[in-house]
PDB file of C-alpha atoms in Angstrom:
ATOM      1  CA  MET A   1      -0.238  -0.195  -0.130  1.00  0.00           C
ATOM      2  CA  ASP A   2       3.064   2.300   0.095  1.00  0.00           C
ATOM      3  CA  GLU A   3       2.203   4.120  -3.562  1.00  0.00           C
ATOM      4  CA  PHE A   4      -0.830   4.891  -2.109  1.00  0.00           C
ATOM      5  CA  ARG A   5       0.323   6.753   1.335  1.00  0.00           C
ATOM      6  CA  ASP A   6      -0.311  10.542   1.056  1.00  0.00           C
ATOM      7  CA  SER A   7      -1.131  10.046  -2.086  1.00  0.00           C
ATOM      8  CA  VAL A   8      -2.225  12.895  -4.773  1.00  0.00           C
ATOM      9  CA  TRP A   9      -5.174  11.824  -8.043  1.00  0.00           C
ATOM     10  CA  GLU A  10      -5.900  14.498 -10.743  1.00  0.00           C
ATOM     11  CA  LEU A  11      -9.621  13.011 -11.989  1.00  0.00           C
ATOM     12  CA  THR A  12     -10.333  13.352 -15.137  1.00  0.00           C
ATOM     13  CA  LEU A  13     -13.308  13.213 -17.408  1.00  0.00           C
ATOM     14  CA  ALA A  14     -13.388  13.425 -21.373  1.00  0.00           C
ATOM     15  CA  GLY A  15      -9.809  15.177 -20.437  1.00  0.00           C
ATOM     16  CA  GLU A  16     -11.193  18.104 -18.686  1.00  0.00           C
ATOM     17  CA  THR A  17      -9.829  18.101 -14.934  1.00  0.00           C
ATOM     18  CA  ARG A  18     -12.991  17.358 -12.312  1.00  0.00           C
ATOM     19  CA  GLY A  19     -10.717  16.910  -9.409  1.00  0.00           C
ATOM     20  CA  TRP A  20      -8.253  14.795  -6.870  1.00  0.00           C
ATOM     21  CA  LEU A  21      -8.315  12.141  -5.081  1.00  0.00           C
ATOM     22  CA  THR A  22      -6.644  12.796  -1.681  1.00  0.00           C
ATOM     23  CA  ILE A  23      -5.204  10.055  -0.274  1.00  0.00           C
ATOM     24  CA  SER A  24      -3.719   8.420   3.438  1.00  0.00           C
ATOM     25  CA  ILE A  25      -2.793   5.140   5.250  1.00  0.00           C
ATOM     26  CA  THR A  26      -3.100   4.357   9.194  1.00  0.00           C
ATOM     27  CA  VAL A  27      -3.284   1.163  10.695  1.00  0.00           C
ATOM     28  CA  MET A  28      -5.894  -0.673  12.539  1.00  0.00           C
ATOM     29  CA  ARG A  29      -5.843  -3.032  15.112  1.00  0.00           C
ATOM     30  CA  SER A  30      -9.279  -4.911  15.582  1.00  0.00           C
ATOM     31  CA  PHE A  31     -11.467  -7.539  17.520  1.00  0.00           C
ATOM     32  CA  PRO A  32     -11.402 -10.030  18.110  1.00  0.00           C
ATOM     33  CA  PHE A  33      -6.733 -10.150  17.570  1.00  0.00           C
ATOM     34  CA  PHE A  34      -5.522  -5.814  18.444  1.00  0.00           C
ATOM     35  CA  TRP A  35      -2.736  -7.002  18.541  1.00  0.00           C
ATOM     36  CA  ASP A  36      -3.022  -7.806  15.143  1.00  0.00           C
ATOM     37  CA  LYS A  37      -2.051  -4.752  12.651  1.00  0.00           C
ATOM     38  CA  GLN A  38      -4.194  -3.835   9.386  1.00  0.00           C
ATOM     39  CA  GLU A  39      -3.584  -1.264   7.038  1.00  0.00           C
ATOM     40  CA  ASN A  40      -6.897   0.309   5.723  1.00  0.00           C
ATOM     41  CA  MET A  41      -7.280   3.393   3.193  1.00  0.00           C
ATOM     42  CA  TRP A  42      -8.900   6.759   3.778  1.00  0.00           C
ATOM     43  CA  SER A  43      -9.532   8.508   0.868  1.00  0.00           C
ATOM     44  CA  GLN A  44     -11.565  12.140   0.414  1.00  0.00           C
ATOM     45  CA  MET A  45     -13.390  13.611  -3.169  1.00  0.00           C
ATOM     46  CA  HIS A  46     -12.318  17.369  -3.664  1.00  0.00           C
ATOM     47  CA  TRP A  47     -13.930  18.389  -7.059  1.00  0.00           C
ATOM     48  CA  LEU A  48     -12.741  21.499  -8.924  1.00  0.00           C
ATOM     49  CA  ASP A  49     -15.345  23.666  -7.942  1.00  0.00           C
ATOM     50  CA  GLY A  50     -14.788  23.599  -4.235  1.00  0.00           C
ATOM     51  CA  GLU A  51     -16.605  20.873  -3.083  1.00  0.00           C
ATOM     52  CA  HIS A  52     -14.515  17.864  -0.136  1.00  0.00           C
ATOM     53  CA  GLU A  53     -16.558  15.247   0.971  1.00  0.00           C
ATOM     54  CA  LEU A  54     -15.952  12.713   3.242  1.00  0.00           C
ATOM     55  CA  PRO A  55     -13.973  10.566   3.147  1.00  0.00           C
ATOM     56  CA  GLU A  56     -14.338   7.269   2.338  1.00  0.00           C
ATOM     57  CA  GLU A  57     -12.392   4.092   4.920  1.00  0.00           C
ATOM     58  CA  ASP A  58     -11.038   1.078   2.138  1.00  0.00           C
ATOM     59  CA  TYR A  59      -9.140  -2.551   3.417  1.00  0.00           C
ATOM     60  CA  GLY A  60      -8.713  -5.778   3.112  1.00  0.00           C
ATOM     61  CA  PRO A  61      -8.826  -8.182   1.342  1.00  0.00           C
ATOM     62  CA  GLY A  62     -10.773  -6.638  -0.604  1.00  0.00           C
ATOM     63  CA  TRP A  63      -8.874  -2.951  -1.607  1.00  0.00           C
ATOM     64  CA  TYR A  64     -11.759  -2.630  -4.013  1.00  0.00           C
ATOM     65  CA  SER A  65     -10.104   1.328  -4.599  1.00  0.00           C
ATOM     66  CA  ALA A  66      -6.787   0.221  -4.653  1.00  0.00           C
ATOM     67  CA  GLU A  67      -7.193  -1.813  -7.209  1.00  0.00           C
ATOM     68  CA  GLU A  68      -9.046   0.853  -9.362  1.00  0.00           C
ATOM     69  CA  LEU A  69      -6.499   3.484  -9.203  1.00  0.00           C
ATOM     70  CA  ARG A  70      -4.214   0.351 -10.374  1.00  0.00           C
ATOM     71  CA  ASP A  71      -6.173   0.134 -13.007  1.00  0.00           C
ATOM     72  CA  GLY A  72      -6.529   4.101 -14.123  1.00  0.00           C
ATOM     73  CA  HIS A  73      -9.685   4.820 -13.041  1.00  0.00           C
ATOM     74  CA  PHE A  74     -12.456   5.386 -10.157  1.00  0.00           C
ATOM     75  CA  VAL A  75     -15.191   5.474 -10.016  1.00  0.00           C
ATOM     76  CA  THR A  76     -17.699   7.745  -7.954  1.00  0.00           C
ATOM     77  CA  ASP A  77     -20.596  10.372  -8.564  1.00  0.00           C
ATOM     78  CA  ASP A  78     -20.166  12.760 -10.289  1.00  0.00           C
ATOM     79  CA  PRO A  79     -21.852  16.077  -8.514  1.00  0.00           C
ATOM     80  CA  ARG A  80     -21.958  17.882 -11.731  1.00  0.00           C
ATOM     81  CA  ASN A  81     -25.100  14.966 -12.847  1.00  0.00           C
ATOM     82  CA  GLY A  82     -24.797  12.429  -9.492  1.00  0.00           C
ATOM     83  CA  GLN A  83     -24.356   9.660 -11.581  1.00  0.00           C
ATOM     84  CA  GLU A  84     -21.852   7.259 -10.267  1.00  0.00           C
ATOM     85  CA  THR A  85     -18.550   7.544 -13.358  1.00  0.00           C
ATOM     86  CA  SER A  86     -16.105   6.035 -14.137  1.00  0.00           C
ATOM     87  CA  PHE A  87     -13.269   8.976 -13.733  1.00  0.00           C
ATOM     88  CA  THR A  88      -9.417   9.208 -15.589  1.00  0.00           C
ATOM     89  CA  ALA A  89      -7.298   8.546 -12.220  1.00  0.00           C
ATOM     90  CA  THR A  90      -3.677   9.808 -12.711  1.00  0.00           C
ATOM     91  CA  ARG A  91      -1.000   9.919  -9.887  1.00  0.00           C
ATOM     92  CA  VAL A  92       0.798  13.685  -8.783  1.00  0.00           C
ATOM     93  CA  ILE A  93       4.005  13.350  -8.090  1.00  0.00           C
ATOM     94  CA  CYS A  94       6.675  16.086  -6.342  1.00  0.00           C
ATOM     95  CA  THR A  95       6.511  19.314  -6.243  1.00  0.00           C
ATOM     96  CA  GLU A  96       2.535  19.470  -7.985  1.00  0.00           C
ATOM     97  CA  ARG A  97       2.329  17.060  -5.708  1.00  0.00           C
ATOM     98  CA  ASP A  98       3.275  18.934  -2.573  1.00  0.00           C
ATOM     99  CA  GLN A  99       1.607  21.563  -3.104  1.00  0.00           C
ATOM    100  CA  LEU A 100      -2.068  19.503  -4.048  1.00  0.00           C
ATOM    101  CA  TRP A 101      -1.420  18.173  -0.643  1.00  0.00           C
ATOM    102  CA  ASN A 102      -0.665  20.954   1.363  1.00  0.00           C
ATOM    103  CA  GLN A 103      -3.632  23.014  -0.181  1.00  0.00           C
ATOM    104  CA  LEU A 104      -6.350  20.782  -0.352  1.00  0.00           C
ATOM    105  CA  ASP A 105      -6.165  19.569   3.312  1.00  0.00           C
ATOM    106  CA  HIS A 106      -6.553  15.575   3.211  1.00  0.00           C
ATOM    107  CA  GLY A 107      -9.566  15.051   5.966  1.00  0.00           C
ATOM    108  CA  VAL A 108     -11.214  18.212   6.860  1.00  0.00           C
ATOM    109  CA  ILE A 109     -14.473  18.384   5.957  1.00  0.00           C
ATOM    110  CA  ARG A 110     -15.180  22.155   4.717  1.00  0.00           C
TER     111      ARG A 110
END
């Protein structure tokens, strides 16, 4: 899951940037084996118009969001039409990633 740790993904539709997905990986412990660690993934949508959605959780063994992103897309509801939509997802790297991570403020609801 290291490729998703504190990552930013640009989401486009028909070549147009529609928003960004920020992701963090956290460790949780669960009943009945509290000494066993399990990673989970928190993703948050940040739309181009400034709307920030609530963070959503994904965890193994399925890792559905992770698999979508590895395949180059991400499915979520499009706020423009309320329909489930498959966006093209591209990982943002280097300085642009750092700037967006700070600007988008992952985990904060506005």
